[in-house]
Tab-separated table of C-alpha atoms in Angstrom:
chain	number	residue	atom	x	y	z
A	5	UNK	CA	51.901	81.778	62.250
A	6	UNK	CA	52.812	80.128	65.437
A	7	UNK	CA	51.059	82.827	67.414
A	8	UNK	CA	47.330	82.529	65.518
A	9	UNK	CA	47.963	78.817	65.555
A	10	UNK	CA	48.043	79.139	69.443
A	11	UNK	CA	45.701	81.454	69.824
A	12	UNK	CA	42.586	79.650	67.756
A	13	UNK	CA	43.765	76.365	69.255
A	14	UNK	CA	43.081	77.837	72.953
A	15	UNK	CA	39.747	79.457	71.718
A	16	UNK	CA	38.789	76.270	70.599
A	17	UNK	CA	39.692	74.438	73.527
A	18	UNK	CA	37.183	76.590	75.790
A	19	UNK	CA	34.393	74.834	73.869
A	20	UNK	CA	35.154	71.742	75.258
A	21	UNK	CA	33.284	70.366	78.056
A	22	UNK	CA	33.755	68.131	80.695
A	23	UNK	CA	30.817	65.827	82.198
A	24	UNK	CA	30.529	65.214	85.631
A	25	UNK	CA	31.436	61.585	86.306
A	26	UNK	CA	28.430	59.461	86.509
A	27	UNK	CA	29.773	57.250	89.862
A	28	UNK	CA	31.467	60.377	92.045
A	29	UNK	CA	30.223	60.532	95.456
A	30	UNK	CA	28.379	63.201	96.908
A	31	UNK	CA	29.223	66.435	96.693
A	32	UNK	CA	30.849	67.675	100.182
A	33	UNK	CA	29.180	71.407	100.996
A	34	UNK	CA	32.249	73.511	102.300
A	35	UNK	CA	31.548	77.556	103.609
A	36	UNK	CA	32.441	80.001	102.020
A	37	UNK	CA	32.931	83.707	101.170
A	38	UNK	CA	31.074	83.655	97.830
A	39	UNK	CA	28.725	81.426	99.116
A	40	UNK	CA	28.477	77.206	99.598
A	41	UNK	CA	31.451	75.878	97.577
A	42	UNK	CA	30.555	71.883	96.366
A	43	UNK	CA	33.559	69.599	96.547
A	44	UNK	CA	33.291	66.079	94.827
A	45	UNK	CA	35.806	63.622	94.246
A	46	UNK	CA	35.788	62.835	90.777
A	47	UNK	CA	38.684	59.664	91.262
A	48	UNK	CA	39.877	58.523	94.167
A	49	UNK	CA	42.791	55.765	94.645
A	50	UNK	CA	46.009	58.156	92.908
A	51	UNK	CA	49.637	57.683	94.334
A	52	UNK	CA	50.962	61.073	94.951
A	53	UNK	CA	49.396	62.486	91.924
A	54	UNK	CA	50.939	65.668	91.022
A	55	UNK	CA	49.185	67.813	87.826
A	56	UNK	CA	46.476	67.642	85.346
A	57	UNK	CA	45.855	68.250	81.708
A	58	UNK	CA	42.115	68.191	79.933
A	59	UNK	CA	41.936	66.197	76.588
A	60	UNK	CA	39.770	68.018	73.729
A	61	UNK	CA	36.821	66.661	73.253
A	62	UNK	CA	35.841	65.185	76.332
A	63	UNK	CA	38.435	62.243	75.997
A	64	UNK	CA	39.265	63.149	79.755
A	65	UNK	CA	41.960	64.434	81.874
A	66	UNK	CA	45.526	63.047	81.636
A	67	UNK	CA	46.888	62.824	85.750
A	68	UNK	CA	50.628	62.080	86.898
A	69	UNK	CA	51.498	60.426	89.585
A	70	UNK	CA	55.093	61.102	91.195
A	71	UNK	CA	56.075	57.554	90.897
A	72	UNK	CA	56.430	57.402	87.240
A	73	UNK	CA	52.487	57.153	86.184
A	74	UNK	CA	50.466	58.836	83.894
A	75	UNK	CA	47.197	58.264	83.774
A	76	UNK	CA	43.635	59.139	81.779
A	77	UNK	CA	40.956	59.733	83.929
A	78	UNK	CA	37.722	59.501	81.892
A	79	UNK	CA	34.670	61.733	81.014
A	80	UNK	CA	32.599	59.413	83.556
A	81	UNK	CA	35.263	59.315	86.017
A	82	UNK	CA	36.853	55.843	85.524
A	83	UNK	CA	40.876	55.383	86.024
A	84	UNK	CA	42.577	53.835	83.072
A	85	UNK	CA	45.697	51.345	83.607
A	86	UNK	CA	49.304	53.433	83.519
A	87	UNK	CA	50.140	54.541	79.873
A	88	UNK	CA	53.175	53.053	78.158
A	89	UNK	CA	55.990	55.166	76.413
A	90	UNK	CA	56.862	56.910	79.565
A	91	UNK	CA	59.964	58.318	80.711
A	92	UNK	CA	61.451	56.259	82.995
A	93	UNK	CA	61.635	58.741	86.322
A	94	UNK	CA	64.107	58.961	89.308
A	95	UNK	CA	61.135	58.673	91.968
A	96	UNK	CA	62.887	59.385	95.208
A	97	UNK	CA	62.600	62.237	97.684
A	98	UNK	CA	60.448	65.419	95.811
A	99	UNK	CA	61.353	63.485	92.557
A	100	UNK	CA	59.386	62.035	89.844
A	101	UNK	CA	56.896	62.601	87.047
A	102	UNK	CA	55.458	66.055	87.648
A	103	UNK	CA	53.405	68.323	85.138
A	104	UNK	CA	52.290	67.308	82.233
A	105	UNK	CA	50.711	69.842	79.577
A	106	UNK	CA	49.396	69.748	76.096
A	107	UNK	CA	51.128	71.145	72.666
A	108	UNK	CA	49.328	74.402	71.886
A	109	UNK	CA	48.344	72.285	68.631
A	110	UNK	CA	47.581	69.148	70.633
A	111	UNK	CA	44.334	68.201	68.462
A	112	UNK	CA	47.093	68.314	65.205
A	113	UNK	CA	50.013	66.658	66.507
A	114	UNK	CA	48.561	65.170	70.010
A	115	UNK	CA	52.182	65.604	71.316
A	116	UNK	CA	52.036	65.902	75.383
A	117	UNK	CA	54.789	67.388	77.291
A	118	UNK	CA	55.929	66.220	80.752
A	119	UNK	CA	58.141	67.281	83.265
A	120	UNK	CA	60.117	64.985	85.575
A	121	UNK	CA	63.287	64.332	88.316
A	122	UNK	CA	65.811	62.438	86.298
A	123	UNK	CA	69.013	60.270	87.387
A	124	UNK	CA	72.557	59.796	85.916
A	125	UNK	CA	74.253	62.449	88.218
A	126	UNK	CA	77.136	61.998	89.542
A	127	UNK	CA	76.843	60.416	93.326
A	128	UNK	CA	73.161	59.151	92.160
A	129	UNK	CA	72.328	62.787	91.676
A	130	UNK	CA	69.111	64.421	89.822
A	131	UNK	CA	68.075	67.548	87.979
A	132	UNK	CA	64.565	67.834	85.743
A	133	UNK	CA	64.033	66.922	82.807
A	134	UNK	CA	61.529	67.813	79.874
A	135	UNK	CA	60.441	65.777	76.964
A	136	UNK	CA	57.883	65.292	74.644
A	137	UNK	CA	55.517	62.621	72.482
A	138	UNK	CA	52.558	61.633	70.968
A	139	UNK	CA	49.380	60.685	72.386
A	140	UNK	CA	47.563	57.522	70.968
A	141	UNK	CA	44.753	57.793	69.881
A	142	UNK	CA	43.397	54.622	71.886
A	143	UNK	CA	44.772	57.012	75.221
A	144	UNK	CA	47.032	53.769	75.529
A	145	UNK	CA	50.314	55.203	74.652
A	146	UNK	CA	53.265	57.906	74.949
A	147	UNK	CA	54.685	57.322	71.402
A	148	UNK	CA	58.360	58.369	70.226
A	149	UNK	CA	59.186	60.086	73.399
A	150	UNK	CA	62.281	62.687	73.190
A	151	UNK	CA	63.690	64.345	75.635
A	152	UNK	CA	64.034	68.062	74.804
A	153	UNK	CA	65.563	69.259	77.887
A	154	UNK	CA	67.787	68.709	80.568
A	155	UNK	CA	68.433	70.828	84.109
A	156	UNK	CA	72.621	70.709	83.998
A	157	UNK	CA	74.539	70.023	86.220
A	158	UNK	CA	72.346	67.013	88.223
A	159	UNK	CA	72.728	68.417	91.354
A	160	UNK	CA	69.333	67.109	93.532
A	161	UNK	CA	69.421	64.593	96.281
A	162	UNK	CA	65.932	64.757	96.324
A	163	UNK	CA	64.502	68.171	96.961
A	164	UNK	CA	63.622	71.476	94.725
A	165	UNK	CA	63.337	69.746	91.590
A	166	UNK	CA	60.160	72.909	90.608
A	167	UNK	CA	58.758	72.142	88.242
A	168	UNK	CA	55.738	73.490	85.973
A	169	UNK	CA	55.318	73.765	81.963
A	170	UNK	CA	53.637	77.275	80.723
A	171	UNK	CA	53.077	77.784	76.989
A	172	UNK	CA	52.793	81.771	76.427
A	173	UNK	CA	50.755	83.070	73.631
A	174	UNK	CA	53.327	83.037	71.027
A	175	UNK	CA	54.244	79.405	71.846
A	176	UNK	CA	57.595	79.561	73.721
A	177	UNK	CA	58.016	76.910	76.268
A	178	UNK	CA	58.368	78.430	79.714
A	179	UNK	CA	59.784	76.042	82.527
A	180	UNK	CA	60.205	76.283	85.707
A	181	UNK	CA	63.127	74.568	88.256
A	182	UNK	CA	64.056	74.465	91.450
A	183	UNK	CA	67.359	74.748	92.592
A	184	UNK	CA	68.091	71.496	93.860
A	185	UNK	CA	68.498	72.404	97.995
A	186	UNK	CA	71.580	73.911	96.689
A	187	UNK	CA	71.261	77.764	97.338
A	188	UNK	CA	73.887	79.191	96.201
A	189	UNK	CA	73.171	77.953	92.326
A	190	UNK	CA	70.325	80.348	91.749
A	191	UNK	CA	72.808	82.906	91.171
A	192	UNK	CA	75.066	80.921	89.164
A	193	UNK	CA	74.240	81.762	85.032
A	194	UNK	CA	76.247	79.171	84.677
A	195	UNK	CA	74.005	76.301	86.254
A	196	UNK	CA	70.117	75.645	85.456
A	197	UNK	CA	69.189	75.895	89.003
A	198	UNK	CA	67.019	78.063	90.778
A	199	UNK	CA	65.792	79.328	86.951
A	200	UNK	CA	62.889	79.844	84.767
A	201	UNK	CA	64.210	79.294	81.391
A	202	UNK	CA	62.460	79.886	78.044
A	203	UNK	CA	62.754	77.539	75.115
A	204	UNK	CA	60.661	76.381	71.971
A	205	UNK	CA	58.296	73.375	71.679
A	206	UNK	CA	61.393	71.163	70.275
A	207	UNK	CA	64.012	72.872	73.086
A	208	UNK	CA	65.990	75.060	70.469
A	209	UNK	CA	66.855	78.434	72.309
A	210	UNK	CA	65.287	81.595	70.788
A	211	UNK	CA	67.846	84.256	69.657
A	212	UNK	CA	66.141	86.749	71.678
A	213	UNK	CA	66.661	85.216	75.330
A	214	UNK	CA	68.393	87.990	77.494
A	215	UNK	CA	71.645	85.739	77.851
A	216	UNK	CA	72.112	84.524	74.495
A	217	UNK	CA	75.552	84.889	73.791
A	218	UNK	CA	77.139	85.913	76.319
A	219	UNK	CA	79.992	83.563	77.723
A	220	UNK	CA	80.048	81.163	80.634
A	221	UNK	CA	75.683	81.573	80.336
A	222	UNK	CA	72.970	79.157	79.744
A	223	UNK	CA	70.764	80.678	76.751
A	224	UNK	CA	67.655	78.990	78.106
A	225	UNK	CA	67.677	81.156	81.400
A	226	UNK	CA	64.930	83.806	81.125
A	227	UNK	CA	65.294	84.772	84.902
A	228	UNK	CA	67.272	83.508	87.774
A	229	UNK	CA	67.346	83.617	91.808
A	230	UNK	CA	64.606	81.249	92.066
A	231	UNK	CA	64.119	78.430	94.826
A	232	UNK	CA	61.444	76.215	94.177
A	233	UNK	CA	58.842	77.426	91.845
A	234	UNK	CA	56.148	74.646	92.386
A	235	UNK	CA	53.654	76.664	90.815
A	236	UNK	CA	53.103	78.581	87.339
A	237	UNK	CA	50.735	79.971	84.886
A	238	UNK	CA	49.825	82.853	82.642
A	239	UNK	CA	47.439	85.903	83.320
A	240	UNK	CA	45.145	85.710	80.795
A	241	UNK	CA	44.700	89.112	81.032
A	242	UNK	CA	47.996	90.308	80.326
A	243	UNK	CA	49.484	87.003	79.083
A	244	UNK	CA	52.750	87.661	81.343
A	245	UNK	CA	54.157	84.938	83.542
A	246	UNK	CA	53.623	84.256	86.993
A	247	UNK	CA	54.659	81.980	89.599
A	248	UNK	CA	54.691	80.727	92.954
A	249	UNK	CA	57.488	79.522	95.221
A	250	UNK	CA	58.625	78.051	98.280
A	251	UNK	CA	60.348	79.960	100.626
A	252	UNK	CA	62.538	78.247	103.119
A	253	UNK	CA	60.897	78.280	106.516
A	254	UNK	CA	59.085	81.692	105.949
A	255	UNK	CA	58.560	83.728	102.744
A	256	UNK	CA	56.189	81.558	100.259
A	257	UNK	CA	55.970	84.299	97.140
A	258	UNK	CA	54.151	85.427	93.634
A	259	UNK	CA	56.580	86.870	91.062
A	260	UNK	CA	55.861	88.140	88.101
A	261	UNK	CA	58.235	86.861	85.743
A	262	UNK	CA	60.358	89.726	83.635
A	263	UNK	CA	62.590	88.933	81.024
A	264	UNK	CA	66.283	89.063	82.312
A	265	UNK	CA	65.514	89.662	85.885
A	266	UNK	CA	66.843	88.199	89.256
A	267	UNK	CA	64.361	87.549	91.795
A	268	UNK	CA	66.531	87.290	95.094
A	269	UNK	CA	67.115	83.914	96.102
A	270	UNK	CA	68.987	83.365	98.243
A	271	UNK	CA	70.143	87.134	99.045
A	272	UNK	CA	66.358	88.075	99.740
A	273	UNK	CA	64.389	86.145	101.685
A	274	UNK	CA	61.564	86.507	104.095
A	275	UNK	CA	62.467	83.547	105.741
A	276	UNK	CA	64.863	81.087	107.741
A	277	UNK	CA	66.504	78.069	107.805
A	278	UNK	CA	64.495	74.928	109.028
A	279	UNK	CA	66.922	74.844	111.881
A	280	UNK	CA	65.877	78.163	113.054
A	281	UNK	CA	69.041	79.679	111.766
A	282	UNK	CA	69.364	82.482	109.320
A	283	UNK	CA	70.151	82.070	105.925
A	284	UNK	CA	73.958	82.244	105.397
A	285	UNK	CA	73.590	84.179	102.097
A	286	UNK	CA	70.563	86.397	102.976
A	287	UNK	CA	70.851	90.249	103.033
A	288	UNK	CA	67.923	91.051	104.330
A	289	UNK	CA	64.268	90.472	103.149
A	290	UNK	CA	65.403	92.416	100.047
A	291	UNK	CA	68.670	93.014	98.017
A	292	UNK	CA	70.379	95.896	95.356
A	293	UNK	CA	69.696	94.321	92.124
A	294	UNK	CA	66.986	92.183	92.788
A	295	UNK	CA	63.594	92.544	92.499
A	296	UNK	CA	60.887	92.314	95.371
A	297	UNK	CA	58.531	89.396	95.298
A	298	UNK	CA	54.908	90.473	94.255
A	299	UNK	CA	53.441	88.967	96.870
A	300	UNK	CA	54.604	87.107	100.004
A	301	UNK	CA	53.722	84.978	103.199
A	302	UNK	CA	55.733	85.888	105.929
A	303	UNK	CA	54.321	81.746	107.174
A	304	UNK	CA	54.459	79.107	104.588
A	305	UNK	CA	51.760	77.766	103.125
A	306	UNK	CA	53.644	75.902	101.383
A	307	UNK	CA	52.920	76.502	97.697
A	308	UNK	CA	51.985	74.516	94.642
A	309	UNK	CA	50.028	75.236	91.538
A	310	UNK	CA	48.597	78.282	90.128
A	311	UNK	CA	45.208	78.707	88.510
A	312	UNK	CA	43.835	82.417	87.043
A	313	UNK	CA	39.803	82.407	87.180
A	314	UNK	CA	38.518	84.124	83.871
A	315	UNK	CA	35.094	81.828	83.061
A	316	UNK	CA	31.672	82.654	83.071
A	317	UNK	CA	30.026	80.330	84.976
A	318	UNK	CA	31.123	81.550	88.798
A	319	UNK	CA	31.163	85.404	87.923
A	320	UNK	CA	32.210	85.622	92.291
A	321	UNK	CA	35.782	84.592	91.058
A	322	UNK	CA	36.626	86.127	87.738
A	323	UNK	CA	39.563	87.517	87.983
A	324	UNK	CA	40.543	85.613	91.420
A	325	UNK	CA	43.859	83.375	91.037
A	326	UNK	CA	43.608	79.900	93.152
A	327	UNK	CA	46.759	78.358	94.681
A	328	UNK	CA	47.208	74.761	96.528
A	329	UNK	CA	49.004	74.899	99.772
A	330	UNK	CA	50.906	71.897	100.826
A	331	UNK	CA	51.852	72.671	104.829
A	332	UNK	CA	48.612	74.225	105.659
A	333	UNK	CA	46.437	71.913	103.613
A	334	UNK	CA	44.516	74.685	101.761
A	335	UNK	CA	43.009	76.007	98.453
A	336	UNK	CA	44.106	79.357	98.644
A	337	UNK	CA	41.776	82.220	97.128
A	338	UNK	CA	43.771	85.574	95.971
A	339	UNK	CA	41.408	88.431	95.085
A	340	UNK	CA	43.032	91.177	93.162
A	341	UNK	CA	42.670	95.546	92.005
A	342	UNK	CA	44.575	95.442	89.064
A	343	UNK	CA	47.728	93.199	89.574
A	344	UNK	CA	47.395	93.937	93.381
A	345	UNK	CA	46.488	91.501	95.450
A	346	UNK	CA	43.544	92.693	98.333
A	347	UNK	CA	42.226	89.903	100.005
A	348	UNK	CA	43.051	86.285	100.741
A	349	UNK	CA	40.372	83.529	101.521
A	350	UNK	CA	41.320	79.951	102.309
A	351	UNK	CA	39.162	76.582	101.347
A	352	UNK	CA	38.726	73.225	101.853
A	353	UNK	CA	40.573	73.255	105.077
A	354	UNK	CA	38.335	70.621	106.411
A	355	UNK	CA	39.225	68.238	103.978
A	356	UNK	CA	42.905	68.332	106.104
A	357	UNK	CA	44.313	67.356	102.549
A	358	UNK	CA	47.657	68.552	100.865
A	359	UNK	CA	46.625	70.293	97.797
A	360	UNK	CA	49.083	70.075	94.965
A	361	UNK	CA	47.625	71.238	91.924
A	362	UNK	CA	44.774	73.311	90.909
A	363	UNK	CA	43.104	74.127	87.383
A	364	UNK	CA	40.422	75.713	85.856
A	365	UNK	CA	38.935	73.096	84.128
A	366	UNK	CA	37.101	73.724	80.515
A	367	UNK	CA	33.555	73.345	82.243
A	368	UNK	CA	34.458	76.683	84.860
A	369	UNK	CA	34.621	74.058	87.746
A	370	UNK	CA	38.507	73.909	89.435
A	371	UNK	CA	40.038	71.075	88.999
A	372	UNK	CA	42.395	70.068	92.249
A	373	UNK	CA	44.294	67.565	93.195
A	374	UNK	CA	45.275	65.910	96.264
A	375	UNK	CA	49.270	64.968	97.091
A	376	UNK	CA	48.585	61.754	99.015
A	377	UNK	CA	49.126	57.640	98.864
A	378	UNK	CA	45.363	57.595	98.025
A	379	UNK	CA	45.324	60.993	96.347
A	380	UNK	CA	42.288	62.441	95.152
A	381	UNK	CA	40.923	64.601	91.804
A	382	UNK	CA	38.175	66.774	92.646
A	383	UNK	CA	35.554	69.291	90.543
A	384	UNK	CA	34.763	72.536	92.946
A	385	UNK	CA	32.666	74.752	92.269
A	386	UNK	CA	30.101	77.232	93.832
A	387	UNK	CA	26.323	75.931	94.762
């Protein structure tokens, strides 16, 4: 039952449209490969905003913003005052609110999950957090937030907090977490860091997790040796997990996400330290026992957000996956044979803007948004 429920909820959901806000300024005309690609600011005027979520029924698109905000941006574009019944955040550093997504049966139970850096640690320390609550219908109000998951031990000081919220098609909870600038923890099954762990919507562990059981383990862990996995989604195609990550300086990568697995971090690296140095830990670009990233940039763009193209109304990028790049101020364009990726394009350079989050939006336009003070939500699509 909980996989049809999913499954018709997300076939309804591509019904839904989204209208172009009636006061957006021009559309900015951008080259590209597949032709002139239209970029126009749908809100302007968001603090550090850092994901989206569309709202059946044209009610809008929920935005956070890292300092503890979430927001409703409307069908015709207008900004709505913070909403209450939010967690309260630890907003320093990387830290903050960050994703937000909707329950697979959002238009029954309008619960909304978010992600977010949370204090209490010892030495003022922070880890992620996940919790969940109910929508009002007014768009005013989180009601009865609960938190339904906690990164243990707080380890952050402000960096590598991850962290993104994937729903699979049987409704498990996949989230992703950074490890908290504290390498060695990735490894650790004893610690949440550096992880993508698997739970359901109300953060019980499934029996089946590849850990479960076994002693000195956290259950939730689905697969380890992570650093910063900033970005997240599912292949439509396959419905199998990916996800993006930051490499230190050097060594940005796509992995696809296998039950059990260790992806590296930080034995296997294709980067360095910031200072230039080598990673203490690092074996080499790869490691017995680990597996090899899917895809990798040798320079970092600096990753964040994860969107697979599969509407109809720009048949140029079915099957494309689009990825914001922080440090080189890109949307980033991944064309693919299969799983393989076989060419690379990158956008919206001349906007000089660090791109944090991208979506396909219910309309087939990308949704992206801008990591700023006066961060911006833009529709792009092709002319």
């Amino acid at each position: 039952m909980l996989r049809t429920t999913v499954l018709v909820t997300l076939c309804a959901s591509a019904l839904i449209t989204i209208t172009a806000p009636a006061f957006a300024a021009s559309a900015e005309e951008l080259k590209s490969e597949q032709g002139t690609l239209e970029v126009t600011p749908v809100v302007q005027g968001l603090d550090h905003p850092w994901a989206l979520a569309f709202l059946p029924d044209r009610q809008g698109i929920l935005v956070t913003e890292r300092p503890g905000n979430l927001r409703v941006v409307s069908s015709d574009g207008k900004l709505s005052a913070p909403l209450d019944g939010v967690p309260k955040v630890w907003a320093k550093g990387q830290g903050g609110l960050l994703d937000v997504v909707l329950s697979p049966d959002f238009k029954q139970d309008r619960t909304v999950y978010l992600s977010y850096a949370e204090g209490g640690g010892k030495g003022d320390k922070a880890g992620t957090a996940v919790g969940r609550g109910q929508l009002s219908q007014d768009l005013k109000t989180i009601n009865n937030f609960k938190v339904i998951f906690r990164q243990e031990p707080k380890l952050s000081v402000g960096n590598h907090f991850g962290s993104r919220l994937v729903f699979d098609r049987d409704g498990y909870l996949f989230i992703t977490l950074g490890e908290n600038n504290d390498r060695p923890t990735a490894q650790d099954l004893d610690k949440l860091q550096g992880k993508v762990v698997r739970i359901y919507p109300d953060g019980q562990v499934p029996d089946d997790n590849p850990f479960v059981g076994q002693a000195g383990v956290r259950p939730e862990i689905w697969s380890y040796g992570q650093r910063n996995s900033q970005g997240a989604a599912l292949n439509p195609w396959t419905g199998v997990l990916w996800e993006n990550e930051h490499g230190p300086r050097g060594g940005d990568e796509i992995n696809i996400i296998e039950r059990g697995k260790n992806y590296g971090w930080p034995m296997a690296t294709y980067g360095i330290n910031y200072s230039g140095l080598p990673i203490p830990e690092a074996k080499g670009e790869t490691a017995e026992g680990t597996v090899a990233p899917h895809h990798v940039w040798e320079k970092s763009p600096g990753l964040s957000g994860m969107a697979f193209y599969d509407a109809d109304r720009f048949k140029a990028w079915q099957h494309n996956v689009f990825i914001g790049a922080l440090v080189s101020q890109e949307l980033i364009r991944l064309q693919f044979d299969g799983d393989k990726v076989v060419h690379e394009e990158r956008l919206m350079g001349e906007l000089n803007k660090r791109i944090r989050d991208v979506r396909q939006g219910p309309d087939g336009y990308l949704y992206v948004l801008t990591d700023e003070a006066d961060g911006v939500l833009y529709k792009v699509g092709l002319k």
